[in-house]
Amino acid sequence: ETGVTQSPTHLIKTRGQQVTLRCSSQSGHNTVSWYQQALGQGPQFIFQYYREEENGRGNFPPRFSGLQFPNYSSELNVNALELDDSALYLCASSPGTRVGDTQYFGPGTRLTVL
Amino acid sequence: DQQVKQNSPSLSVQEGRISILNCDYTNSMFDYFLWYKKYPAEGPTFLISISSIKDKNEDGRFTVFLNKSAKHLSLHIVPSQPGDSAVYFCAASVMGGGADGLTFGKGTHLIIQP
């Protein structure tokens, strides 16, 4: 068990709505990354937060935003949901920002947009 | 444009034999490579990694080989066990670019047959 938890497990929203997904990192891990995994695809990097600041971002529009809190929890917010946002959203925590720091993934939140 | 490619969506291997999973990449900036394993309803779990200064890394039953000139890496599992049945993701990154996240392939579903 990695110690990374995510909530909720499943979520159904309609197009145009907003959604907040939550992640609780392993204690002591200052870095959290979020990934989107569409059906039949590998995880795709959304962004990374380090000590409550965004310090890296993949090819995702600004309607994907995040927050990281001092208590090792974090959020992924998606505004103006589109049908293509339907996916498994994974968060991963690591002790630092180096590539060699192993990322520990949570089980994911399955988002369905109707 | 997929920068990390796993061209075999699935692979079936008999228990006790060798499993070989392949991965190709196109971005010559990648210099750190990882393999993750994923069971249903769980997040990906780190298996093994290799940096571009090496051509082989071994950890128990798992060995990763890197051929930089061919931009190809492979994961060997010997001997294969039923618990190895899972989806395996190849991922790549730039050593100095931890904040850029990991770039994943689409995964290979490994099935170990008794």
PDB file of C-alpha atoms in Angstrom:
ATOM      1  CA  GLU A   1       0.000   0.000   0.000  1.00  0.00           C
ATOM      2  CA  THR A   2       1.386   3.376  -1.041  1.00  0.00           C
ATOM      3  CA  GLY A   3      -0.409   5.524   1.541  1.00  0.00           C
ATOM      4  CA  VAL A   4      -1.760   7.821  -1.186  1.00  0.00           C
ATOM      5  CA  THR A   5      -5.531   8.107  -1.100  1.00  0.00           C
ATOM      6  CA  GLN A   6      -7.972   9.805  -3.463  1.00  0.00           C
ATOM      7  CA  SER A   7     -11.617  10.788  -3.194  1.00  0.00           C
ATOM      8  CA  PRO A   8     -14.159  10.233  -4.460  1.00  0.00           C
ATOM      9  CA  THR A   9     -13.676   6.875  -6.166  1.00  0.00           C
ATOM     10  CA  HIS A  10     -16.218   7.604  -8.864  1.00  0.00           C
ATOM     11  CA  LEU A  11     -17.962  10.777  -9.973  1.00  0.00           C
ATOM     12  CA  ILE A  12     -20.534  11.631 -12.614  1.00  0.00           C
ATOM     13  CA  LYS A  13     -20.933  15.205 -13.866  1.00  0.00           C
ATOM     14  CA  THR A  14     -22.598  16.906 -16.803  1.00  0.00           C
ATOM     15  CA  ARG A  15     -20.937  19.018 -19.453  1.00  0.00           C
ATOM     16  CA  GLY A  16     -20.225  22.578 -18.323  1.00  0.00           C
ATOM     17  CA  GLN A  17     -20.099  21.754 -14.622  1.00  0.00           C
ATOM     18  CA  GLN A  18     -17.110  22.113 -12.342  1.00  0.00           C
ATOM     19  CA  VAL A  19     -15.458  19.314 -10.350  1.00  0.00           C
ATOM     20  CA  THR A  20     -12.961  19.053  -7.486  1.00  0.00           C
ATOM     21  CA  LEU A  21     -10.942  15.890  -6.934  1.00  0.00           C
ATOM     22  CA  ARG A  22      -8.949  15.307  -3.776  1.00  0.00           C
ATOM     23  CA  CYS A  23      -5.710  13.564  -2.945  1.00  0.00           C
ATOM     24  CA  SER A  24      -3.938  12.837   0.313  1.00  0.00           C
ATOM     25  CA  SER A  25      -0.211  12.328  -0.121  1.00  0.00           C
ATOM     26  CA  GLN A  26       2.146  10.253   1.958  1.00  0.00           C
ATOM     27  CA  SER A  27       3.340  12.103   5.023  1.00  0.00           C
ATOM     28  CA  GLY A  28       6.572  13.948   4.326  1.00  0.00           C
ATOM     29  CA  HIS A  29       6.051  14.076   0.570  1.00  0.00           C
ATOM     30  CA  ASN A  30       6.284  17.688  -0.576  1.00  0.00           C
ATOM     31  CA  THR A  31       5.552  17.012  -4.232  1.00  0.00           C
ATOM     32  CA  VAL A  32       2.267  15.973  -5.811  1.00  0.00           C
ATOM     33  CA  SER A  33       1.655  15.362  -9.496  1.00  0.00           C
ATOM     34  CA  TRP A  34      -1.656  14.830 -11.255  1.00  0.00           C
ATOM     35  CA  TYR A  35      -2.226  12.665 -14.301  1.00  0.00           C
ATOM     36  CA  GLN A  36      -5.191  12.022 -16.593  1.00  0.00           C
ATOM     37  CA  GLN A  37      -5.618   8.509 -17.965  1.00  0.00           C
ATOM     38  CA  ALA A  38      -8.169   8.213 -20.750  1.00  0.00           C
ATOM     39  CA  LEU A  39      -9.516   4.788 -21.666  1.00  0.00           C
ATOM     40  CA  GLY A  40      -6.891   2.707 -23.463  1.00  0.00           C
ATOM     41  CA  GLN A  41      -4.177   5.330 -22.928  1.00  0.00           C
ATOM     42  CA  GLY A  42      -1.315   5.780 -20.551  1.00  0.00           C
ATOM     43  CA  PRO A  43      -1.394   8.446 -17.843  1.00  0.00           C
ATOM     44  CA  GLN A  44      -0.811  11.952 -19.167  1.00  0.00           C
ATOM     45  CA  PHE A  45       0.903  14.572 -16.988  1.00  0.00           C
ATOM     46  CA  ILE A  46      -1.340  17.503 -16.004  1.00  0.00           C
ATOM     47  CA  PHE A  47       0.796  19.425 -13.511  1.00  0.00           C
ATOM     48  CA  GLN A  48       3.020  19.187 -10.462  1.00  0.00           C
ATOM     49  CA  TYR A  49       2.951  21.084  -7.179  1.00  0.00           C
ATOM     50  CA  TYR A  50       5.889  21.498  -4.837  1.00  0.00           C
ATOM     51  CA  ARG A  51       5.477  23.168  -1.446  1.00  0.00           C
ATOM     52  CA  GLU A  52       2.109  24.621  -2.493  1.00  0.00           C
ATOM     53  CA  GLU A  53       3.346  26.158  -5.760  1.00  0.00           C
ATOM     54  CA  GLU A  54       2.776  24.884  -9.281  1.00  0.00           C
ATOM     55  CA  ASN A  55       6.241  24.117 -10.671  1.00  0.00           C
ATOM     56  CA  GLY A  56       5.491  22.199 -13.865  1.00  0.00           C
ATOM     57  CA  ARG A  57       2.616  21.745 -16.266  1.00  0.00           C
ATOM     58  CA  GLY A  58       1.757  19.479 -19.164  1.00  0.00           C
ATOM     59  CA  ASN A  59      -0.324  20.288 -22.218  1.00  0.00           C
ATOM     60  CA  PHE A  60      -3.583  21.018 -20.428  1.00  0.00           C
ATOM     61  CA  PRO A  61      -5.690  24.211 -20.638  1.00  0.00           C
ATOM     62  CA  PRO A  62      -6.023  26.688 -17.738  1.00  0.00           C
ATOM     63  CA  ARG A  63      -9.446  25.298 -16.780  1.00  0.00           C
ATOM     64  CA  PHE A  64      -7.418  22.540 -15.099  1.00  0.00           C
ATOM     65  CA  SER A  65      -6.085  24.024 -11.890  1.00  0.00           C
ATOM     66  CA  GLY A  66      -4.820  22.759  -8.579  1.00  0.00           C
ATOM     67  CA  LEU A  67      -4.081  23.495  -4.980  1.00  0.00           C
ATOM     68  CA  GLN A  68      -1.686  21.928  -2.520  1.00  0.00           C
ATOM     69  CA  PHE A  69      -2.040  22.362   1.229  1.00  0.00           C
ATOM     70  CA  PRO A  70       0.525  22.172   4.070  1.00  0.00           C
ATOM     71  CA  ASN A  71      -1.136  19.041   5.466  1.00  0.00           C
ATOM     72  CA  TYR A  72      -0.055  16.956   2.400  1.00  0.00           C
ATOM     73  CA  SER A  73      -3.491  17.131   0.796  1.00  0.00           C
ATOM     74  CA  SER A  74      -4.163  18.532  -2.648  1.00  0.00           C
ATOM     75  CA  GLU A  75      -6.970  19.225  -5.098  1.00  0.00           C
ATOM     76  CA  LEU A  76      -7.472  19.096  -8.837  1.00  0.00           C
ATOM     77  CA  ASN A  77     -10.171  21.443 -10.107  1.00  0.00           C
ATOM     78  CA  VAL A  78     -11.631  21.260 -13.576  1.00  0.00           C
ATOM     79  CA  ASN A  79     -13.983  23.996 -14.811  1.00  0.00           C
ATOM     80  CA  ALA A  80     -16.377  23.922 -17.766  1.00  0.00           C
ATOM     81  CA  LEU A  81     -16.266  20.151 -18.057  1.00  0.00           C
ATOM     82  CA  GLU A  82     -16.174  18.646 -21.541  1.00  0.00           C
ATOM     83  CA  LEU A  83     -17.074  15.125 -22.615  1.00  0.00           C
ATOM     84  CA  ASP A  84     -13.380  14.399 -23.318  1.00  0.00           C
ATOM     85  CA  ASP A  85     -12.560  15.062 -19.662  1.00  0.00           C
ATOM     86  CA  SER A  86     -14.033  11.645 -18.875  1.00  0.00           C
ATOM     87  CA  ALA A  87     -11.038   9.689 -17.570  1.00  0.00           C
ATOM     88  CA  LEU A  88      -9.273   8.224 -14.558  1.00  0.00           C
ATOM     89  CA  TYR A  89      -7.468  10.957 -12.637  1.00  0.00           C
ATOM     90  CA  LEU A  90      -4.400   9.854 -10.722  1.00  0.00           C
ATOM     91  CA  CYS A  91      -2.384  11.736  -8.185  1.00  0.00           C
ATOM     92  CA  ALA A  92       1.161  10.755  -7.287  1.00  0.00           C
ATOM     93  CA  SER A  93       3.244  11.956  -4.377  1.00  0.00           C
ATOM     94  CA  SER A  94       7.019  11.951  -4.051  1.00  0.00           C
ATOM     95  CA  PRO A  95       9.497  13.235  -1.477  1.00  0.00           C
ATOM     96  CA  GLY A  96      11.062  15.738  -3.878  1.00  0.00           C
ATOM     97  CA  THR A  97      11.031  17.018  -7.418  1.00  0.00           C
ATOM     98  CA  ARG A  98      13.938  15.000  -8.793  1.00  0.00           C
ATOM     99  CA  VAL A  99      13.116  12.477 -11.497  1.00  0.00           C
ATOM    100  CA  GLY A 100      14.808   9.819  -9.379  1.00  0.00           C
ATOM    101  CA  ASP A 101      12.315  10.389  -6.559  1.00  0.00           C
ATOM    102  CA  THR A 102       9.837   7.559  -6.883  1.00  0.00           C
ATOM    103  CA  GLN A 103       6.274   8.671  -7.486  1.00  0.00           C
ATOM    104  CA  TYR A 104       3.679   6.822  -5.449  1.00  0.00           C
ATOM    105  CA  PHE A 105       0.287   6.734  -7.115  1.00  0.00           C
ATOM    106  CA  GLY A 106      -3.139   6.698  -5.564  1.00  0.00           C
ATOM    107  CA  PRO A 107      -5.925   4.441  -6.900  1.00  0.00           C
ATOM    108  CA  GLY A 108      -7.484   7.259  -8.912  1.00  0.00           C
ATOM    109  CA  THR A 109     -10.864   8.927  -9.319  1.00  0.00           C
ATOM    110  CA  ARG A 110     -13.006   7.804 -12.247  1.00  0.00           C
ATOM    111  CA  LEU A 111     -14.748  10.885 -13.700  1.00  0.00           C
ATOM    112  CA  THR A 112     -17.591  10.475 -16.178  1.00  0.00           C
ATOM    113  CA  VAL A 113     -18.885  13.565 -17.987  1.00  0.00           C
ATOM    114  CA  LEU A 114     -22.314  13.222 -19.597  1.00  0.00           C
TER     115      LEU A 114
ATOM    116  CA  ASP B   1       2.513  12.549 -31.341  1.00  0.00           C
ATOM    117  CA  GLN B   2       3.321   9.667 -29.010  1.00  0.00           C
ATOM    118  CA  GLN B   3       6.804  10.013 -27.614  1.00  0.00           C
ATOM    119  CA  VAL B   4       6.737   6.690 -25.751  1.00  0.00           C
ATOM    120  CA  LYS B   5       5.327   3.697 -27.601  1.00  0.00           C
ATOM    121  CA  GLN B   6       4.369   0.258 -26.412  1.00  0.00           C
ATOM    122  CA  ASN B   7       3.296  -1.489 -29.576  1.00  0.00           C
ATOM    123  CA  SER B   8       1.978  -4.682 -27.986  1.00  0.00           C
ATOM    124  CA  PRO B   9      -1.371  -4.070 -26.273  1.00  0.00           C
ATOM    125  CA  SER B  10      -1.221  -7.550 -24.760  1.00  0.00           C
ATOM    126  CA  LEU B  11       1.159 -10.427 -24.188  1.00  0.00           C
ATOM    127  CA  SER B  12       0.444 -13.961 -22.998  1.00  0.00           C
ATOM    128  CA  VAL B  13       3.235 -15.995 -21.382  1.00  0.00           C
ATOM    129  CA  GLN B  14       3.288 -19.367 -19.682  1.00  0.00           C
ATOM    130  CA  GLU B  15       4.082 -19.457 -15.982  1.00  0.00           C
ATOM    131  CA  GLY B  16       7.788 -20.036 -15.364  1.00  0.00           C
ATOM    132  CA  ARG B  17       8.871 -18.707 -18.758  1.00  0.00           C
ATOM    133  CA  ILE B  18      10.425 -15.341 -19.559  1.00  0.00           C
ATOM    134  CA  SER B  19       8.204 -12.315 -20.214  1.00  0.00           C
ATOM    135  CA  ILE B  20       9.674  -9.601 -22.422  1.00  0.00           C
ATOM    136  CA  LEU B  21       7.888  -6.267 -22.668  1.00  0.00           C
ATOM    137  CA  ASN B  22       9.108  -3.720 -25.185  1.00  0.00           C
ATOM    138  CA  CYS B  23       9.068   0.056 -25.337  1.00  0.00           C
ATOM    139  CA  ASP B  24      10.297   2.574 -27.909  1.00  0.00           C
ATOM    140  CA  TYR B  25      10.757   6.308 -27.529  1.00  0.00           C
ATOM    141  CA  THR B  26      11.245   9.127 -29.991  1.00  0.00           C
ATOM    142  CA  ASN B  27      12.391  12.051 -27.836  1.00  0.00           C
ATOM    143  CA  SER B  28      16.202  11.997 -27.685  1.00  0.00           C
ATOM    144  CA  MET B  29      16.086  14.287 -24.616  1.00  0.00           C
ATOM    145  CA  PHE B  30      14.735  11.437 -22.480  1.00  0.00           C
ATOM    146  CA  ASP B  31      17.464  10.087 -20.236  1.00  0.00           C
ATOM    147  CA  TYR B  32      15.596   8.352 -17.430  1.00  0.00           C
ATOM    148  CA  PHE B  33      13.210   5.461 -17.907  1.00  0.00           C
ATOM    149  CA  LEU B  34      10.854   3.639 -15.594  1.00  0.00           C
ATOM    150  CA  TRP B  35       8.484   0.700 -15.607  1.00  0.00           C
ATOM    151  CA  TYR B  36       5.260   0.746 -13.653  1.00  0.00           C
ATOM    152  CA  LYS B  37       2.842  -2.102 -13.015  1.00  0.00           C
ATOM    153  CA  LYS B  38      -0.893  -1.587 -12.592  1.00  0.00           C
ATOM    154  CA  TYR B  39      -3.552  -3.904 -11.226  1.00  0.00           C
ATOM    155  CA  PRO B  40      -7.254  -3.138 -11.795  1.00  0.00           C
ATOM    156  CA  ALA B  41      -8.680  -0.545  -9.392  1.00  0.00           C
ATOM    157  CA  GLU B  42      -5.197   0.347  -8.125  1.00  0.00           C
ATOM    158  CA  GLY B  43      -2.749   3.069  -9.060  1.00  0.00           C
ATOM    159  CA  PRO B  44       0.466   2.283 -10.957  1.00  0.00           C
ATOM    160  CA  THR B  45       3.257   0.858  -8.801  1.00  0.00           C
ATOM    161  CA  PHE B  46       6.918   1.593  -9.500  1.00  0.00           C
ATOM    162  CA  LEU B  47       8.888  -1.496 -10.576  1.00  0.00           C
ATOM    163  CA  ILE B  48      12.324  -0.565 -11.831  1.00  0.00           C
ATOM    164  CA  SER B  49      14.163   2.309 -13.486  1.00  0.00           C
ATOM    165  CA  ILE B  50      17.274   2.958 -15.541  1.00  0.00           C
ATOM    166  CA  SER B  51      19.228   6.070 -16.429  1.00  0.00           C
ATOM    167  CA  SER B  52      20.820   6.580 -19.806  1.00  0.00           C
ATOM    168  CA  ILE B  53      24.335   6.121 -18.431  1.00  0.00           C
ATOM    169  CA  LYS B  54      23.549   2.426 -17.982  1.00  0.00           C
ATOM    170  CA  ASP B  55      22.400  -0.237 -20.401  1.00  0.00           C
ATOM    171  CA  LYS B  56      21.085  -2.699 -17.833  1.00  0.00           C
ATOM    172  CA  ASN B  57      19.546  -2.641 -14.384  1.00  0.00           C
ATOM    173  CA  GLU B  58      18.496  -5.667 -12.403  1.00  0.00           C
ATOM    174  CA  ASP B  59      16.227  -6.115  -9.396  1.00  0.00           C
ATOM    175  CA  GLY B  60      15.379  -9.677  -8.486  1.00  0.00           C
ATOM    176  CA  ARG B  61      13.289 -11.214 -11.254  1.00  0.00           C
ATOM    177  CA  PHE B  62      13.104  -7.920 -13.144  1.00  0.00           C
ATOM    178  CA  THR B  63      15.734  -6.619 -15.542  1.00  0.00           C
ATOM    179  CA  VAL B  64      15.491  -3.557 -17.732  1.00  0.00           C
ATOM    180  CA  PHE B  65      17.679  -3.188 -20.809  1.00  0.00           C
ATOM    181  CA  LEU B  66      18.282   0.115 -22.575  1.00  0.00           C
ATOM    182  CA  ASN B  67      19.520   0.495 -26.149  1.00  0.00           C
ATOM    183  CA  LYS B  68      20.065   4.231 -26.590  1.00  0.00           C
ATOM    184  CA  SER B  69      21.056   4.090 -30.235  1.00  0.00           C
ATOM    185  CA  ALA B  70      17.818   2.289 -31.092  1.00  0.00           C
ATOM    186  CA  LYS B  71      15.788   4.328 -28.581  1.00  0.00           C
ATOM    187  CA  HIS B  72      14.452   1.066 -27.233  1.00  0.00           C
ATOM    188  CA  LEU B  73      14.084  -0.475 -23.826  1.00  0.00           C
ATOM    189  CA  SER B  74      12.736  -3.764 -22.624  1.00  0.00           C
ATOM    190  CA  LEU B  75      11.635  -5.298 -19.352  1.00  0.00           C
ATOM    191  CA  HIS B  76      12.443  -8.951 -18.734  1.00  0.00           C
ATOM    192  CA  ILE B  77      10.638 -10.926 -16.042  1.00  0.00           C
ATOM    193  CA  VAL B  78      12.174 -14.287 -15.181  1.00  0.00           C
ATOM    194  CA  PRO B  79      10.556 -16.550 -14.150  1.00  0.00           C
ATOM    195  CA  SER B  80       7.037 -15.243 -14.794  1.00  0.00           C
ATOM    196  CA  GLN B  81       4.545 -15.812 -11.994  1.00  0.00           C
ATOM    197  CA  PRO B  82       0.722 -15.594 -11.919  1.00  0.00           C
ATOM    198  CA  GLY B  83       0.923 -12.447  -9.759  1.00  0.00           C
ATOM    199  CA  ASP B  84       2.773 -10.730 -12.598  1.00  0.00           C
ATOM    200  CA  SER B  85      -0.472 -10.550 -14.593  1.00  0.00           C
ATOM    201  CA  ALA B  86      -1.113  -6.808 -14.841  1.00  0.00           C
ATOM    202  CA  VAL B  87      -0.776  -3.837 -17.178  1.00  0.00           C
ATOM    203  CA  TYR B  88       2.824  -2.644 -17.531  1.00  0.00           C
ATOM    204  CA  PHE B  89       3.578   0.961 -18.413  1.00  0.00           C
ATOM    205  CA  CYS B  90       6.858   2.245 -19.733  1.00  0.00           C
ATOM    206  CA  ALA B  91       7.586   5.868 -18.769  1.00  0.00           C
ATOM    207  CA  ALA B  92      10.325   8.343 -19.628  1.00  0.00           C
ATOM    208  CA  SER B  93      11.605  11.651 -18.372  1.00  0.00           C
ATOM    209  CA  VAL B  94      14.478  14.086 -18.513  1.00  0.00           C
ATOM    210  CA  MET B  95      16.772  13.836 -15.459  1.00  0.00           C
ATOM    211  CA  GLY B  96      16.903  17.551 -14.926  1.00  0.00           C
ATOM    212  CA  GLY B  97      13.242  18.025 -15.644  1.00  0.00           C
ATOM    213  CA  GLY B  98      11.457  16.488 -12.705  1.00  0.00           C
ATOM    214  CA  ALA B  99       8.778  19.150 -12.870  1.00  0.00           C
ATOM    215  CA  ASP B 100       7.921  18.076 -16.412  1.00  0.00           C
ATOM    216  CA  GLY B 101       6.356  14.859 -15.165  1.00  0.00           C
ATOM    217  CA  LEU B 102       6.596  11.413 -16.658  1.00  0.00           C
ATOM    218  CA  THR B 103       5.629  10.553 -20.236  1.00  0.00           C
ATOM    219  CA  PHE B 104       3.896   7.183 -20.348  1.00  0.00           C
ATOM    220  CA  GLY B 105       3.238   4.651 -23.071  1.00  0.00           C
ATOM    221  CA  LYS B 106      -0.214   3.121 -23.517  1.00  0.00           C
ATOM    222  CA  GLY B 107       0.684  -0.003 -21.601  1.00  0.00           C
ATOM    223  CA  THR B 108       0.958  -3.727 -22.281  1.00  0.00           C
ATOM    224  CA  HIS B 109      -1.427  -6.157 -20.620  1.00  0.00           C
ATOM    225  CA  LEU B 110       0.643  -9.147 -19.505  1.00  0.00           C
ATOM    226  CA  ILE B 111      -1.254 -12.381 -18.924  1.00  0.00           C
ATOM    227  CA  ILE B 112       0.572 -15.237 -17.208  1.00  0.00           C
ATOM    228  CA  GLN B 113      -1.034 -18.551 -18.005  1.00  0.00           C
ATOM    229  CA  PRO B 114      -0.716 -21.512 -15.606  1.00  0.00           C
TER     230      PRO B 114
END
